[in-house]
PDB file of C-alpha atoms and ligand atoms in Angstrom:
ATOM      1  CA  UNK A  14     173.886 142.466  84.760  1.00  0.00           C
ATOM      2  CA  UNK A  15     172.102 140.429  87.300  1.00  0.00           C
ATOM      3  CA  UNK A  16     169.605 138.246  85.623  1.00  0.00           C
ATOM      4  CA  UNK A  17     167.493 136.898  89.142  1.00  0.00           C
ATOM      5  CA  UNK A  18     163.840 135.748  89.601  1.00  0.00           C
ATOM      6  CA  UNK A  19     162.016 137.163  92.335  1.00  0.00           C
ATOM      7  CA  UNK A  20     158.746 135.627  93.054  1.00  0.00           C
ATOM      8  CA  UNK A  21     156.410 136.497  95.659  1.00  0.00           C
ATOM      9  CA  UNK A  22     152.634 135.759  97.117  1.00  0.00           C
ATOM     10  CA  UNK A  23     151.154 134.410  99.998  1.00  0.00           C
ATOM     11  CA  UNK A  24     151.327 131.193 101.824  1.00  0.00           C
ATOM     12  CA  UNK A  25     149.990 127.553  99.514  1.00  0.00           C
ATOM     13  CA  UNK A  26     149.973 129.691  96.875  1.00  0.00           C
ATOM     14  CA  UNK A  27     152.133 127.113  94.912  1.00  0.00           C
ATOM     15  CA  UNK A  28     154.668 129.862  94.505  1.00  0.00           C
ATOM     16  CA  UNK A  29     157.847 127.046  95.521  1.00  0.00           C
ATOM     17  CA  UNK A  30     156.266 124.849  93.257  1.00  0.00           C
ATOM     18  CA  UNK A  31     156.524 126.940  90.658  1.00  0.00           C
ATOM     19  CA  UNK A  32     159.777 128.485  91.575  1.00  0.00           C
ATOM     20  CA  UNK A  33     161.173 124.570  91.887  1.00  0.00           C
ATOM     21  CA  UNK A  34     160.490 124.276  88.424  1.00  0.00           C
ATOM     22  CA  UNK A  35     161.585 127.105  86.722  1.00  0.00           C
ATOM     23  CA  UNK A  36     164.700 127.100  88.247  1.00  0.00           C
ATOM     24  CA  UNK A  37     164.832 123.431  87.379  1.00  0.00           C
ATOM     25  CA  UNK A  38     164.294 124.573  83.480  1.00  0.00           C
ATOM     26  CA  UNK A  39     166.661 127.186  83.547  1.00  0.00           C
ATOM     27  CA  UNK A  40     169.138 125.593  85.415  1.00  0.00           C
ATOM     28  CA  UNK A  41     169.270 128.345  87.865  1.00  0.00           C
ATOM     29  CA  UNK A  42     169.409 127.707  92.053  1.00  0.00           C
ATOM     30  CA  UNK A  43     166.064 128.126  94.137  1.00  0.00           C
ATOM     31  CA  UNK A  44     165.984 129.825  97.073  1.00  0.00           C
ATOM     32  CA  UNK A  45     163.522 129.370  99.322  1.00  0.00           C
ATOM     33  CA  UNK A  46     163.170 132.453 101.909  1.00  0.00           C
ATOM     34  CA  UNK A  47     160.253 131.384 103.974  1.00  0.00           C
ATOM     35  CA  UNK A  48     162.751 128.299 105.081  1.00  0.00           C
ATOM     36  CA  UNK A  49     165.617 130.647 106.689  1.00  0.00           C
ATOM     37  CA  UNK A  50     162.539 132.501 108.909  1.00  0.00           C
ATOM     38  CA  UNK A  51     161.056 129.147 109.335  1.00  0.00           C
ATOM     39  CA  UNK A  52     164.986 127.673 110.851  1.00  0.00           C
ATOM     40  CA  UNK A  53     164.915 130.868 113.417  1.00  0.00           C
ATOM     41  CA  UNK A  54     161.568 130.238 114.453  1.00  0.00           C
ATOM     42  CA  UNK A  55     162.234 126.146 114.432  1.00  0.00           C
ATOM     43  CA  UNK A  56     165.371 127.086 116.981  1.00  0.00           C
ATOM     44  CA  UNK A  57     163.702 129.144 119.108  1.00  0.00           C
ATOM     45  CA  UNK A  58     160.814 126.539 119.670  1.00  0.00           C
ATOM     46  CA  UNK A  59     163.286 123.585 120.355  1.00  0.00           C
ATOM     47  CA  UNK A  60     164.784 126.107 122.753  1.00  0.00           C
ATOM     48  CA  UNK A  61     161.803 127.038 124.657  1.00  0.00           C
ATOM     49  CA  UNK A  62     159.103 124.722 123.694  1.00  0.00           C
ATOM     50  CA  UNK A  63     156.343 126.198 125.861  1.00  0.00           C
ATOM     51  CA  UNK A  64     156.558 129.642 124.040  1.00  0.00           C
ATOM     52  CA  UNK A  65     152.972 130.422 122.124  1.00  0.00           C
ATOM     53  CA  UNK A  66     154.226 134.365 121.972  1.00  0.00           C
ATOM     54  CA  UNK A  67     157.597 135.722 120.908  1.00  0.00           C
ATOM     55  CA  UNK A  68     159.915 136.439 123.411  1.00  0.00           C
ATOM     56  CA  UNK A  69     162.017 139.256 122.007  1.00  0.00           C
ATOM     57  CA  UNK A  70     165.273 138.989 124.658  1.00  0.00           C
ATOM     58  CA  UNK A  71     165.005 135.002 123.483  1.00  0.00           C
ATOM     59  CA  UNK A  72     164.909 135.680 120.230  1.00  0.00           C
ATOM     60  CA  UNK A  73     167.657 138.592 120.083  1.00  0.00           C
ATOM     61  CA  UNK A  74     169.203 135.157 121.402  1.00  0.00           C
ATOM     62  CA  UNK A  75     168.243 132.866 118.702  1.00  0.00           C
ATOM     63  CA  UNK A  76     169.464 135.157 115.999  1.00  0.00           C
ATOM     64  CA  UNK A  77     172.990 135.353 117.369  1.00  0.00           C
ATOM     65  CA  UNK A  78     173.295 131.674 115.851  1.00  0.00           C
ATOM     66  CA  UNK A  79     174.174 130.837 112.110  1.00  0.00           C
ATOM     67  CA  UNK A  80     172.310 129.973 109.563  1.00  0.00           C
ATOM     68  CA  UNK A  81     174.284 127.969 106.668  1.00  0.00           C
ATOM     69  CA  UNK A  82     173.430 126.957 103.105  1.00  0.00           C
ATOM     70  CA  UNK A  83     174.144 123.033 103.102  1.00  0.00           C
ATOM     71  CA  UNK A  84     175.639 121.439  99.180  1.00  0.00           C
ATOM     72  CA  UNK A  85     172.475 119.703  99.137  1.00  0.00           C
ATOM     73  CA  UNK A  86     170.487 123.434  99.085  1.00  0.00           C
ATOM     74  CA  UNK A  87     168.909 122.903 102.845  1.00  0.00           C
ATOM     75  CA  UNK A  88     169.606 125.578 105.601  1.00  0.00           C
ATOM     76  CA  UNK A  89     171.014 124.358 108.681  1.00  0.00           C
ATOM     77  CA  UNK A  90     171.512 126.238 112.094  1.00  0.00           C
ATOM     78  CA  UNK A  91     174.406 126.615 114.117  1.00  0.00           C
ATOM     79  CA  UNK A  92     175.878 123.416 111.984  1.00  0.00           C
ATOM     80  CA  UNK A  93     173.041 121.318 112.355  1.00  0.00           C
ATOM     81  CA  UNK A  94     169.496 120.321 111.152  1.00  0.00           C
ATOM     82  CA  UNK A  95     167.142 121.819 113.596  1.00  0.00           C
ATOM     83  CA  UNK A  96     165.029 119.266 115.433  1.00  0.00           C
ATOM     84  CA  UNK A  97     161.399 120.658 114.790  1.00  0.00           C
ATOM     85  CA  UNK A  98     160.036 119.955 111.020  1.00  0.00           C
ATOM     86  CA  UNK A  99     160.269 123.430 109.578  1.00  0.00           C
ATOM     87  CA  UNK A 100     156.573 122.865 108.345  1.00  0.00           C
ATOM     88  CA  UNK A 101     155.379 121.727 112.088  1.00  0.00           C
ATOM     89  CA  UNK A 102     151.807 123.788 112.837  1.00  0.00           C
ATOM     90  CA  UNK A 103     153.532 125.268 116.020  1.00  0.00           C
ATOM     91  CA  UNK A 104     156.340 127.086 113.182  1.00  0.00           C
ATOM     92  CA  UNK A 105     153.729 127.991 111.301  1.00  0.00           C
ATOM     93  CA  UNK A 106     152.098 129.137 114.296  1.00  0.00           C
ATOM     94  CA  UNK A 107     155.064 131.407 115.595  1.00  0.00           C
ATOM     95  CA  UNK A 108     156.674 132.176 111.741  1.00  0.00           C
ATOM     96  CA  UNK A 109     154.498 135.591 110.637  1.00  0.00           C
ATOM     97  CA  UNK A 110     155.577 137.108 114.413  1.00  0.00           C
ATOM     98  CA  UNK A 111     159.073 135.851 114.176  1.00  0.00           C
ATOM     99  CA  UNK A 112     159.012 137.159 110.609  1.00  0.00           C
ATOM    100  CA  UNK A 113     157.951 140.565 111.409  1.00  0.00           C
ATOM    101  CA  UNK A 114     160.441 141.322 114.016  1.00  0.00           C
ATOM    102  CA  UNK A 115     163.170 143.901 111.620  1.00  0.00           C
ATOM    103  CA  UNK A 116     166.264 141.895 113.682  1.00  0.00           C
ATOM    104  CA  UNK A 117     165.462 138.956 111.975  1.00  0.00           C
ATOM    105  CA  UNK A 118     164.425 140.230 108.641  1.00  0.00           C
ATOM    106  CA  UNK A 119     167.855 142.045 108.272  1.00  0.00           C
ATOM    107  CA  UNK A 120     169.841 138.906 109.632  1.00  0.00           C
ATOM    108  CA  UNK A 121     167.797 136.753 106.839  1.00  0.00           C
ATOM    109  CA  UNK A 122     167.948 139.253 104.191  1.00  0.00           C
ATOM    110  CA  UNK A 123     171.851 139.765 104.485  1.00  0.00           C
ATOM    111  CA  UNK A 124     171.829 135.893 103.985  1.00  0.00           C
ATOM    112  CA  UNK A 125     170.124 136.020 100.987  1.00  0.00           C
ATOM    113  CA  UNK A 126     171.702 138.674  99.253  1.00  0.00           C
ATOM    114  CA  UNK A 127     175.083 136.930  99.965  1.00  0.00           C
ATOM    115  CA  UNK A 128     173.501 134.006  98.008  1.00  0.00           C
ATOM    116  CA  UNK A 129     172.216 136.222  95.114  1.00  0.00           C
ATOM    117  CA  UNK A 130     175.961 137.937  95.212  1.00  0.00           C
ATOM    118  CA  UNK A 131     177.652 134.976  93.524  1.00  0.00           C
ATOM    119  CA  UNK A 132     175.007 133.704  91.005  1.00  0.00           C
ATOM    120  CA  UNK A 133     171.786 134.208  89.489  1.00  0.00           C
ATOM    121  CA  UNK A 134     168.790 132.408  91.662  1.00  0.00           C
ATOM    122  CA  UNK A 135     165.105 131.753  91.301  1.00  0.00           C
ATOM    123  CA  UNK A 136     164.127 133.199  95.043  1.00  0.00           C
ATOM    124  CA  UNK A 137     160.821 133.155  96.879  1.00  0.00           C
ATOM    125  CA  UNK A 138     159.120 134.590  99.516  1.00  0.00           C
ATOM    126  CA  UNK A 139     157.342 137.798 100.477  1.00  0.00           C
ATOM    127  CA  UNK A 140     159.404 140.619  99.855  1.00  0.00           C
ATOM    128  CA  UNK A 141     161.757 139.530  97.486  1.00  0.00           C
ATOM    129  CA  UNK A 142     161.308 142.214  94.519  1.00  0.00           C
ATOM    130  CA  UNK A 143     160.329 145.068  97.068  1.00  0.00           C
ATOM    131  CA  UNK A 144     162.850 144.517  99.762  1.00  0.00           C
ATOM    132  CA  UNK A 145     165.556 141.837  99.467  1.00  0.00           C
ATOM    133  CA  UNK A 146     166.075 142.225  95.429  1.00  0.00           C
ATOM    134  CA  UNK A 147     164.864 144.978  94.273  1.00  0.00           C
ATOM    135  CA  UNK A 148     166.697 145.386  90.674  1.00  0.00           C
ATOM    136  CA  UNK A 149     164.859 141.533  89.889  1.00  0.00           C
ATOM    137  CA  UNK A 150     165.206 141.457  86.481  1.00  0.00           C
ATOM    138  CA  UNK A 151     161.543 139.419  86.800  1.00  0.00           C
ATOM    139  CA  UNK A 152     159.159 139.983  89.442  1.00  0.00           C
ATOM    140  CA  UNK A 153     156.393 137.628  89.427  1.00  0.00           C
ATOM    141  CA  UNK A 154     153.350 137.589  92.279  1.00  0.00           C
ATOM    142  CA  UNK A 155     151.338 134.184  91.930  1.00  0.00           C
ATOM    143  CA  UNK A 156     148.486 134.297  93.965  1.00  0.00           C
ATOM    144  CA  UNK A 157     145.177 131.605  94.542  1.00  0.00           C
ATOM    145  CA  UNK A 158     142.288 131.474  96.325  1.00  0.00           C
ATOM    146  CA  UNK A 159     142.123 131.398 100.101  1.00  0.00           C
ATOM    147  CA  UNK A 160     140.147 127.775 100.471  1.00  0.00           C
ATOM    148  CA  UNK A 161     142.496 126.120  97.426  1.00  0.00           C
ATOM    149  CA  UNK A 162     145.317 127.397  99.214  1.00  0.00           C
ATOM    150  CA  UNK A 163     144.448 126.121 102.535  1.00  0.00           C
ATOM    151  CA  UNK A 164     143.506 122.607 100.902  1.00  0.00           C
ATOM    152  CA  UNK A 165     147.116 122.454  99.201  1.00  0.00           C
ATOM    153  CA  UNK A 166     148.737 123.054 102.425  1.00  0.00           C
ATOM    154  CA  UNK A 167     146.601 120.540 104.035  1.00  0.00           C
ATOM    155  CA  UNK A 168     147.646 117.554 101.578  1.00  0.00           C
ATOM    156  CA  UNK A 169     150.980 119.096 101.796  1.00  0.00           C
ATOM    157  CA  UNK A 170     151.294 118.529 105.287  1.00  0.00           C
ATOM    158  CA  UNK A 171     149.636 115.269 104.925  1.00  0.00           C
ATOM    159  CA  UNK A 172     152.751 114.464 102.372  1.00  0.00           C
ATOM    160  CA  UNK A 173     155.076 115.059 105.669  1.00  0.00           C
ATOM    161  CA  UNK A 174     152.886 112.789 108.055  1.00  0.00           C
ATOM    162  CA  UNK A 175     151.485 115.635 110.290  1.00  0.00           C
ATOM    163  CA  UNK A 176     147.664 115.428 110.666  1.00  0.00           C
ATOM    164  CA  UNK A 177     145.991 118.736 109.574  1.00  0.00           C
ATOM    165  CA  UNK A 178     142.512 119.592 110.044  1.00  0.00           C
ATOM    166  CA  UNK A 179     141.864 121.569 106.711  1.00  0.00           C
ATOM    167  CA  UNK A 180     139.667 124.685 108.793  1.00  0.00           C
ATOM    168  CA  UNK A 181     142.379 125.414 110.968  1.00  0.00           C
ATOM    169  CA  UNK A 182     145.201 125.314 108.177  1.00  0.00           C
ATOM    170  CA  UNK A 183     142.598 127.884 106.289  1.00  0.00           C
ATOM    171  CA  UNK A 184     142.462 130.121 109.926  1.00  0.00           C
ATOM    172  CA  UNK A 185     146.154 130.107 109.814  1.00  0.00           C
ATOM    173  CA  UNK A 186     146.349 130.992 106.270  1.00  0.00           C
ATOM    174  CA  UNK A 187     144.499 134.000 106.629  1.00  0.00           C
ATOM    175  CA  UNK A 188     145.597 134.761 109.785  1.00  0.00           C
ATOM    176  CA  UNK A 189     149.078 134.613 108.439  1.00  0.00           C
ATOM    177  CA  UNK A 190     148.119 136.628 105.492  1.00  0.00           C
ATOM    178  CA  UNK A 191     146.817 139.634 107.500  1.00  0.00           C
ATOM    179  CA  UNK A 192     150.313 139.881 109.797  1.00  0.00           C
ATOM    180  CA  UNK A 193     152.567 139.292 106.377  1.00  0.00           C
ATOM    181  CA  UNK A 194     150.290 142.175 104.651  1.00  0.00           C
ATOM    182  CA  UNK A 195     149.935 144.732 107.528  1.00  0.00           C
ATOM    183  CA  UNK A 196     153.439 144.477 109.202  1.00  0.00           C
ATOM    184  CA  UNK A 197     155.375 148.038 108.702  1.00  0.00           C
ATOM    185  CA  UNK A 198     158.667 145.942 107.794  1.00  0.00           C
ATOM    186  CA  UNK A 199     158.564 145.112 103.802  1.00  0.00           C
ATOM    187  CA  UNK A 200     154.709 144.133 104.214  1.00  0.00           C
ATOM    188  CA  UNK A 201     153.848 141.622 101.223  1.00  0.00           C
ATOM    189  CA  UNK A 202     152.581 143.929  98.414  1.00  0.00           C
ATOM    190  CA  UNK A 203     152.277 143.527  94.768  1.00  0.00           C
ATOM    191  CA  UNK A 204     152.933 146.754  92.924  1.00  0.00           C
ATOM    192  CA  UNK A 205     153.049 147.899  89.552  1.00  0.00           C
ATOM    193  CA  UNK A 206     157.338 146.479  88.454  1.00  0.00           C
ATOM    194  CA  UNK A 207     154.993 142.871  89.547  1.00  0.00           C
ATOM    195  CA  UNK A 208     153.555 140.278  86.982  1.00  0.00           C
ATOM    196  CA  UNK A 209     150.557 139.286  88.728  1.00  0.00           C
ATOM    197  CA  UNK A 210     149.841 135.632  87.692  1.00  0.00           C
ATOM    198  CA  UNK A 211     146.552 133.807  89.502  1.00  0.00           C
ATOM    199  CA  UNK A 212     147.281 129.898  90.282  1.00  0.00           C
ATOM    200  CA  UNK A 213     144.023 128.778  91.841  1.00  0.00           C
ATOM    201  CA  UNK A 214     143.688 126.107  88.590  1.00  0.00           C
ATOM    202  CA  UNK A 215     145.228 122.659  89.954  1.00  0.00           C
ATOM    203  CA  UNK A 216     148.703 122.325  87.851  1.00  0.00           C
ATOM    204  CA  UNK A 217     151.153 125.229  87.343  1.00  0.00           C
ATOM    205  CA  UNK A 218     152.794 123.893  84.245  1.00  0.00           C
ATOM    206  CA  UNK A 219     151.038 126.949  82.220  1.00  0.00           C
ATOM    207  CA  UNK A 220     152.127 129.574  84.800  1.00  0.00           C
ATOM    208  CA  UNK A 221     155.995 128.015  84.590  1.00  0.00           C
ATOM    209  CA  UNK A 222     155.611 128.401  80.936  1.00  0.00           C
ATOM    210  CA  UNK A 223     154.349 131.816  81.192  1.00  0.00           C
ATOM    211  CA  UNK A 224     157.299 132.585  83.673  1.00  0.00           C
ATOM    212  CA  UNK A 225     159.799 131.121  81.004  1.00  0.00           C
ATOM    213  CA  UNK A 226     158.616 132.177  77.800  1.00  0.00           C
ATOM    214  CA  UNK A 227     158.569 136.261  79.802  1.00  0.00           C
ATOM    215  CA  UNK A 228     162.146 135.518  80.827  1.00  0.00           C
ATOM    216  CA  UNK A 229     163.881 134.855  77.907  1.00  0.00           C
ATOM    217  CA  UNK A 230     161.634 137.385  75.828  1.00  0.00           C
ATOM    218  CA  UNK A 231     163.664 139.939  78.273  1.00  0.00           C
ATOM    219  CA  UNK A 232     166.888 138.485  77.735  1.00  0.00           C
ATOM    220  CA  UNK A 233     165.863 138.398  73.882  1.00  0.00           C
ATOM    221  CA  UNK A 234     165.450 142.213  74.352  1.00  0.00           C
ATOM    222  CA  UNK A 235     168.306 142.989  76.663  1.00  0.00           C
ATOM    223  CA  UNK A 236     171.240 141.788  74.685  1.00  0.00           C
TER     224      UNK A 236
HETATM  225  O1   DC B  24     156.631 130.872 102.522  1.00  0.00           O
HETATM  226  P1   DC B  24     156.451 130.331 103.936  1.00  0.00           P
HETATM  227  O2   DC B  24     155.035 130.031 104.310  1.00  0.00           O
HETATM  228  O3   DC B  24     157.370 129.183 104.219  1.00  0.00           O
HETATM  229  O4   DC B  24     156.921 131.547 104.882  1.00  0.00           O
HETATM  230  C1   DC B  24     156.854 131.445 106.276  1.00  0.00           C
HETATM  231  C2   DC B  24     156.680 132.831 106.877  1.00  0.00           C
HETATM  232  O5   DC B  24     157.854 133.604 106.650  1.00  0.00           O
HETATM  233  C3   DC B  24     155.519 133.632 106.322  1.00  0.00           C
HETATM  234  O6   DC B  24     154.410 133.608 107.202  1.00  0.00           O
HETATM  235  C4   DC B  24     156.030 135.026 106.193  1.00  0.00           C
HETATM  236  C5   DC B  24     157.524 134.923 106.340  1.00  0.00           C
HETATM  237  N1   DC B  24     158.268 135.336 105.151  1.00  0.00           N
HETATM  238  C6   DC B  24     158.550 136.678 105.026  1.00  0.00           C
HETATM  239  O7   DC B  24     158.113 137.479 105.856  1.00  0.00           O
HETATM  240  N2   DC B  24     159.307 137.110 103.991  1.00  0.00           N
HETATM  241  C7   DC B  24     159.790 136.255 103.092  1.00  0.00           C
HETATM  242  N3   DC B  24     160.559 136.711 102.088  1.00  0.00           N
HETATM  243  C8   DC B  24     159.476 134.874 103.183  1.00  0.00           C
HETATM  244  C9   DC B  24     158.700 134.448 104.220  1.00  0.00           C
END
């Protein structure tokens, strides 16, 4: 019996924070899925940098390359770190339309399962107990306000020396938010197999707990 984490929710909602740390407890690998669509969309901007829409015949290209798992847990592609910052405003600009296009869902979602084939992970994303792993044996959907999500991001970027301007990392938030909950490909959706947890309170230390304490109460009850 496969024992996985799935959590999913919307962008800055501290969800890879979280997900950091309670694999980090439980000694489990994290998986981040955002990063894989965020290394497609990274190549295809180094590739053709004057893009602002998707291409679809360049990105049909793009996805012909590989994406690899390196020891140290980063994704590299075609060998190689990609040369755009995987959290530079144009990816996050391009990411939601790259991420919508079924091509490149199936090519990330085959990479993740192969992951999740040979050992139990703590994975995030948007889809990951609907669409990539449904049989989680935890599903957990953190979610936070729009404007304390936007102001995380913005210190976040901050963190990686990129200036951010916090009312256009909120536009892209929500803009981001509509295309990841409308698109007809595994649309981010909590439903009922979900543990809804809200993380607008600065520090996530009770929602790990929470995450935790549920997760071995299962195993408790599963043995
Ligand atoms: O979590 P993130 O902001 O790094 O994700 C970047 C984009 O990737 C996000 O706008 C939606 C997409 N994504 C997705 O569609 N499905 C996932 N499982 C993870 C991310």
């Amino acid at each position: 019996m496969t024992r996985d984490i799935a959590i999913d929710g919307p962008s800055g909602s501290g969800k890879s924070t979280v997900g950091m740390s309670v694999a980090q407890r439980l000694c489990m690998p994290f998986v981040d899925s955002g990063l894989l669509y965020r290394v497609f969309t990274a190549a295809y901007l180094a590739e053709y940098p004057d893009d602002r829409q998707i291409d679809h015949e360049r990105l049909t290209k793009i996805l012909k390359g590989v994406i690899v798992r390196s020891k140290e847990g980063s994704f590299l592609y075609e060998g190689g770190e990609v040369p755009l910052p995987l959290h530079d405003p144009r990816v996050d600009e391009l990411v939601s339309p790259v991420s919508a296009v079924p091509d490149v869902r199936r090519a990330v979602n085959r990479e993740l399962r192969r992951i999740a084939a040979v050992q139990d992970v703590v994975m995030v994303g948007r889809d990951i107990g609907t669409a990539v792993l449904p049989q989680a044996f935890l599903k957990i959907f953190i979610d936070a306000a729009p404007e304390v999500r936007a102001r995380r991001r913005t210190i976040q970027l901050s963190h990686h020396g990129m200036l951010a301007d916090y009312n256009a990392v909120l536009a892209n938030l929500l803009t981001r938010d509509a295309l990841d909950s409308t698109r007809e490909d595994s649309p981010l959706l909590c439903d009922s197999t979900y543990i809804r947890l809200d993380n607008s309170c600065d520090g996530s230390e009770a929602i790990v707990n929470r995450i935790i304490e549920e997760y071995r109460r299962r195993i408790a009850h599963a043995v």
